[in-house]
Tab-separated table of C-alpha atoms in Angstrom:
chain	number	residue	atom	x	y	z
A	26	ASP	CA	95.009	-16.381	-30.248
A	27	GLY	CA	92.357	-18.884	-31.260
A	28	GLY	CA	90.043	-17.977	-34.068
A	29	ILE	CA	88.870	-18.516	-37.600
A	30	THR	CA	90.811	-17.341	-40.627
A	31	GLN	CA	89.104	-16.835	-43.949
A	32	SER	CA	91.026	-16.123	-47.098
A	33	PRO	CA	91.154	-14.320	-49.351
A	34	LYS	CA	89.329	-11.236	-48.083
A	35	TYR	CA	88.317	-10.272	-51.626
A	36	LEU	CA	87.963	-12.652	-54.568
A	37	PHE	CA	87.046	-12.042	-58.166
A	38	ARG	CA	85.710	-14.788	-60.384
A	39	LYS	CA	85.164	-14.917	-64.093
A	40	GLU	CA	81.958	-16.478	-65.300
A	41	GLY	CA	82.331	-20.216	-65.755
A	42	GLN	CA	85.157	-20.546	-63.244
A	43	ASN	CA	85.204	-22.508	-60.028
A	44	VAL	CA	86.736	-20.759	-57.038
A	45	THR	CA	87.580	-22.032	-53.570
A	46	LEU	CA	87.239	-20.051	-50.363
A	47	SER	CA	89.437	-21.066	-47.473
A	48	CYS	CA	88.337	-21.407	-43.851
A	49	GLU	CA	90.737	-22.530	-41.104
A	50	GLN	CA	90.116	-22.670	-37.354
A	51	ASN	CA	92.431	-23.389	-34.445
A	52	LEU	CA	89.679	-23.559	-31.815
A	53	ASN	CA	89.406	-27.355	-31.886
A	54	HIS	CA	85.709	-27.020	-32.720
A	55	ASP	CA	83.909	-29.989	-34.222
A	56	ALA	CA	81.157	-28.161	-36.101
A	57	MET	CA	81.825	-25.738	-38.954
A	58	TYR	CA	79.466	-23.768	-41.169
A	59	TRP	CA	79.343	-21.714	-44.349
A	60	TYR	CA	76.867	-18.862	-44.697
A	61	ARG	CA	76.078	-16.538	-47.544
A	62	GLN	CA	75.054	-12.936	-46.899
A	63	ASP	CA	73.434	-10.698	-49.493
A	64	PRO	CA	72.778	-6.971	-49.044
A	65	GLY	CA	69.821	-6.313	-46.771
A	66	GLN	CA	69.376	-9.979	-45.991
A	67	GLY	CA	70.284	-12.186	-43.105
A	68	LEU	CA	72.596	-15.155	-43.265
A	69	ARG	CA	71.623	-18.216	-45.267
A	70	LEU	CA	73.209	-21.576	-44.541
A	71	ILE	CA	75.060	-23.206	-47.442
A	72	TYR	CA	76.710	-26.262	-45.881
A	73	TYR	CA	77.664	-27.447	-42.445
A	74	SER	CA	79.874	-30.160	-41.028
A	75	GLN	CA	79.526	-31.726	-37.618
A	76	ILE	CA	82.627	-33.874	-37.803
A	77	VAL	CA	85.552	-34.696	-40.036
A	78	ASN	CA	84.626	-36.442	-43.306
A	79	ASP	CA	80.959	-35.581	-42.884
A	80	PHE	CA	78.943	-32.614	-44.119
A	81	GLN	CA	75.327	-31.731	-44.768
A	82	LYS	CA	73.544	-29.429	-47.195
A	83	GLY	CA	72.035	-26.291	-45.807
A	84	ASP	CA	69.236	-24.214	-47.258
A	85	ILE	CA	71.035	-23.022	-50.403
A	86	ALA	CA	73.599	-25.713	-51.277
A	87	GLU	CA	73.015	-25.773	-55.050
A	88	GLY	CA	76.095	-24.646	-56.950
A	89	TYR	CA	78.424	-25.123	-53.983
A	90	SER	CA	80.591	-27.941	-52.701
A	91	VAL	CA	82.643	-28.511	-49.548
A	92	SER	CA	85.081	-30.946	-48.025
A	93	ARG	CA	86.101	-31.695	-44.449
A	94	GLU	CA	89.281	-33.750	-44.564
A	95	LYS	CA	90.732	-32.132	-41.459
A	96	LYS	CA	89.079	-30.809	-38.326
A	97	GLU	CA	90.718	-27.436	-38.798
A	98	SER	CA	89.712	-26.849	-42.403
A	99	PHE	CA	86.375	-26.476	-44.211
A	100	PRO	CA	86.919	-25.053	-47.715
A	101	LEU	CA	83.982	-23.964	-49.863
A	102	THR	CA	84.035	-24.230	-53.660
A	103	VAL	CA	81.722	-21.999	-55.620
A	104	THR	CA	81.142	-23.819	-58.872
A	105	SER	CA	80.127	-22.507	-62.277
A	106	ALA	CA	76.670	-23.952	-61.564
A	107	GLN	CA	76.062	-21.202	-59.009
A	108	LYS	CA	74.309	-18.605	-61.133
A	109	ASN	CA	74.522	-15.680	-58.770
A	110	PRO	CA	77.662	-16.104	-56.676
A	111	THR	CA	78.369	-12.452	-55.904
A	112	ALA	CA	77.959	-12.200	-52.128
A	113	PHE	CA	79.715	-12.005	-48.790
A	114	TYR	CA	80.630	-15.462	-47.479
A	115	LEU	CA	81.058	-16.169	-43.788
A	116	CYS	CA	82.580	-19.228	-42.187
A	117	ALA	CA	81.822	-20.119	-38.572
A	118	SER	CA	82.609	-22.806	-36.039
A	119	ARG	CA	80.800	-23.885	-32.920
A	120	ASP	CA	81.797	-26.055	-29.984
A	121	SER	CA	79.201	-25.268	-27.376
A	122	PRO	CA	75.469	-24.711	-27.630
A	123	TYR	CA	76.093	-21.104	-26.863
A	124	GLY	CA	77.131	-19.370	-30.014
A	125	TYR	CA	79.276	-19.274	-33.074
A	126	THR	CA	82.722	-17.914	-33.705
A	127	PHE	CA	82.811	-16.217	-37.102
A	128	GLY	CA	85.592	-15.500	-39.528
A	129	SER	CA	85.971	-12.048	-41.036
A	130	GLY	CA	84.426	-13.074	-44.348
A	131	THR	CA	85.280	-13.272	-48.050
A	132	ARG	CA	83.635	-10.955	-50.532
A	133	LEU	CA	83.232	-12.716	-53.878
A	134	THR	CA	82.504	-10.750	-57.026
A	135	VAL	CA	81.830	-12.100	-60.492
A	136	VAL	CA	83.504	-10.057	-63.225
B	19	ALA	CA	59.645	-24.784	-36.254
B	20	GLN	CA	61.908	-21.946	-35.319
B	21	SER	CA	61.657	-18.447	-36.719
B	22	VAL	CA	62.984	-15.014	-35.879
B	23	THR	CA	61.458	-11.639	-36.673
B	24	GLN	CA	63.341	-8.402	-36.356
B	25	LEU	CA	60.641	-5.806	-36.435
B	26	ASP	CA	62.729	-2.939	-37.799
B	27	SER	CA	65.017	-3.199	-40.786
B	28	HIS	CA	66.573	0.151	-39.914
B	29	VAL	CA	66.778	2.186	-36.696
B	30	SER	CA	68.247	5.663	-36.405
B	31	VAL	CA	69.076	7.287	-33.044
B	32	SER	CA	70.981	10.331	-31.901
B	33	GLU	CA	74.249	9.879	-30.045
B	34	GLY	CA	73.630	9.659	-26.319
B	35	THR	CA	70.007	8.523	-26.628
B	36	PRO	CA	68.697	5.031	-25.850
B	37	VAL	CA	68.781	2.186	-28.353
B	38	LEU	CA	66.002	-0.393	-28.762
B	39	LEU	CA	66.276	-3.154	-31.358
B	40	ARG	CA	63.314	-5.495	-31.370
B	41	CYS	CA	63.307	-9.250	-31.842
B	42	ASN	CA	60.494	-11.782	-31.630
B	43	TYR	CA	60.932	-15.500	-32.011
B	44	SER	CA	58.972	-18.694	-32.256
B	45	SER	CA	60.319	-21.964	-30.989
B	46	SER	CA	58.952	-25.374	-30.150
B	47	TYR	CA	61.227	-25.759	-27.179
B	48	SER	CA	63.005	-23.594	-24.664
B	49	PRO	CA	65.264	-21.637	-26.950
B	50	SER	CA	68.738	-20.243	-26.717
B	51	LEU	CA	68.807	-16.678	-28.033
B	52	PHE	CA	71.694	-14.519	-29.184
B	53	TRP	CA	72.443	-11.070	-30.487
B	54	TYR	CA	75.325	-10.555	-32.897
B	55	VAL	CA	76.787	-7.338	-34.281
B	56	GLN	CA	78.394	-6.929	-37.680
B	57	HIS	CA	80.430	-3.922	-38.714
B	58	PRO	CA	80.860	-3.266	-42.458
B	59	ASN	CA	82.813	-5.965	-44.275
B	60	LYS	CA	83.493	-7.812	-41.038
B	61	GLY	CA	82.405	-11.085	-39.505
B	62	LEU	CA	79.787	-11.320	-36.776
B	63	GLN	CA	80.665	-10.739	-33.143
B	64	LEU	CA	78.638	-12.158	-30.259
B	65	LEU	CA	77.088	-9.396	-28.130
B	66	LEU	CA	75.192	-11.514	-25.630
B	67	LYS	CA	73.327	-14.781	-25.172
B	68	TYR	CA	70.369	-16.162	-23.248
B	69	THR	CA	70.535	-19.820	-22.261
B	70	SER	CA	67.746	-20.324	-19.687
B	71	ALA	CA	69.506	-18.667	-16.775
B	72	ALA	CA	68.750	-15.045	-15.822
B	73	THR	CA	66.183	-13.442	-18.087
B	74	LEU	CA	68.054	-10.126	-18.150
B	75	VAL	CA	71.288	-10.685	-19.992
B	76	LYS	CA	74.168	-8.231	-20.020
B	77	GLY	CA	76.543	-8.216	-22.949
B	78	ILE	CA	79.528	-6.327	-24.209
B	79	ASN	CA	79.722	-2.600	-24.938
B	80	GLY	CA	76.871	-1.752	-22.550
B	81	PHE	CA	74.196	-3.740	-24.379
B	82	GLU	CA	71.633	-5.869	-22.614
B	83	ALA	CA	68.564	-7.890	-23.559
B	84	GLU	CA	65.587	-9.250	-21.682
B	85	PHE	CA	64.023	-12.614	-22.431
B	86	LYS	CA	60.223	-12.421	-22.104
B	87	LYS	CA	58.679	-15.809	-22.654
B	88	SER	CA	55.087	-14.543	-22.472
B	89	GLU	CA	55.796	-12.085	-25.274
B	90	THR	CA	58.259	-14.356	-27.134
B	91	SER	CA	60.599	-11.401	-27.309
B	92	PHE	CA	64.296	-10.757	-26.819
B	93	HIS	CA	64.763	-7.040	-27.432
B	94	LEU	CA	68.229	-5.492	-27.360
B	95	THR	CA	68.770	-2.219	-25.508
B	96	LYS	CA	71.493	0.221	-24.607
B	97	PRO	CA	70.993	3.299	-22.426
B	98	SER	CA	73.148	5.650	-24.461
B	99	ALA	CA	74.177	5.208	-28.088
B	100	HIS	CA	77.734	5.784	-29.211
B	101	MET	CA	78.896	6.477	-32.740
B	102	SER	CA	80.781	3.190	-32.751
B	103	ASP	CA	77.485	1.316	-32.250
B	104	ALA	CA	76.495	1.983	-35.869
B	105	ALA	CA	76.367	-1.501	-37.393
B	106	GLU	CA	74.079	-4.357	-38.403
B	107	TYR	CA	72.541	-6.373	-35.581
B	108	PHE	CA	71.252	-9.928	-35.877
B	109	CYS	CA	68.942	-11.776	-33.514
B	110	VAL	CA	69.483	-15.541	-33.557
B	111	VAL	CA	67.491	-18.440	-32.099
B	112	SER	CA	68.473	-22.021	-31.463
B	113	ASP	CA	66.231	-24.761	-30.157
B	114	GLY	CA	68.949	-27.139	-29.257
B	115	ARG	CA	71.377	-27.776	-26.506
B	116	THR	CA	74.183	-29.200	-28.597
B	117	SER	CA	76.672	-27.568	-30.872
B	118	TYR	CA	75.134	-29.350	-33.847
B	119	ASP	CA	71.675	-27.888	-33.678
B	120	LYS	CA	70.675	-25.600	-36.458
B	121	VAL	CA	70.208	-21.950	-35.685
B	122	ILE	CA	68.060	-19.363	-37.411
B	123	PHE	CA	69.280	-15.842	-38.091
B	124	GLY	CA	66.930	-12.888	-38.226
B	125	PRO	CA	67.139	-10.605	-41.269
B	126	GLY	CA	69.071	-7.966	-39.357
B	127	THR	CA	68.513	-4.405	-38.159
B	128	SER	CA	70.775	-1.645	-39.377
B	129	LEU	CA	71.518	0.884	-36.629
B	130	SER	CA	72.538	4.418	-37.553
B	131	VAL	CA	73.810	6.843	-34.909
B	132	ILE	CA	73.465	10.534	-35.651
B	133	PRO	CA	76.048	12.892	-34.129
């Protein structure tokens, strides 16, 4: 079945560490997105990519980085510069104007 | 500029009673509108979408929504709540007609269903 796979489901990070969240899709979608979700809040856009080797900052890009070397993959790195990284991270892809397909999310916790 | 307001941060209903989750939007153009549902620790699932066809949109699990341009609203309803409907619901607006247009998510409404 086509879909988006995010891994790991749970991730723990020590302060000062960089961590990378994986997002893979087999839907052949061009556009991919990373969102952050905090308790009681909606989704905030971190980065998005419309095509391979191109990506744009979203509303809260500071402390994050991405790459888009392959159409299927859009990994997100949470760097040590991100001061409050504990959150639920959602990856999505989109091929039509009519909605996203979401992954099941990665919950990142700083320990 | 686009914006989305979900008028209730939390709604509680009894099982078997109607559900109403309210959403108002602002958009410079004819928008596309969506409702998504999120169960705990899960991704978001598309419930239904409005894309300038019929103003009454039917979605999955018995949900439907009506686009009212004069009221700039897109409220989500269901005639009879089920326990499995307890989740977070997001109203989403998009101005564009391509897959690259930015969308705006509402802050979400948490639905509780009381047995």
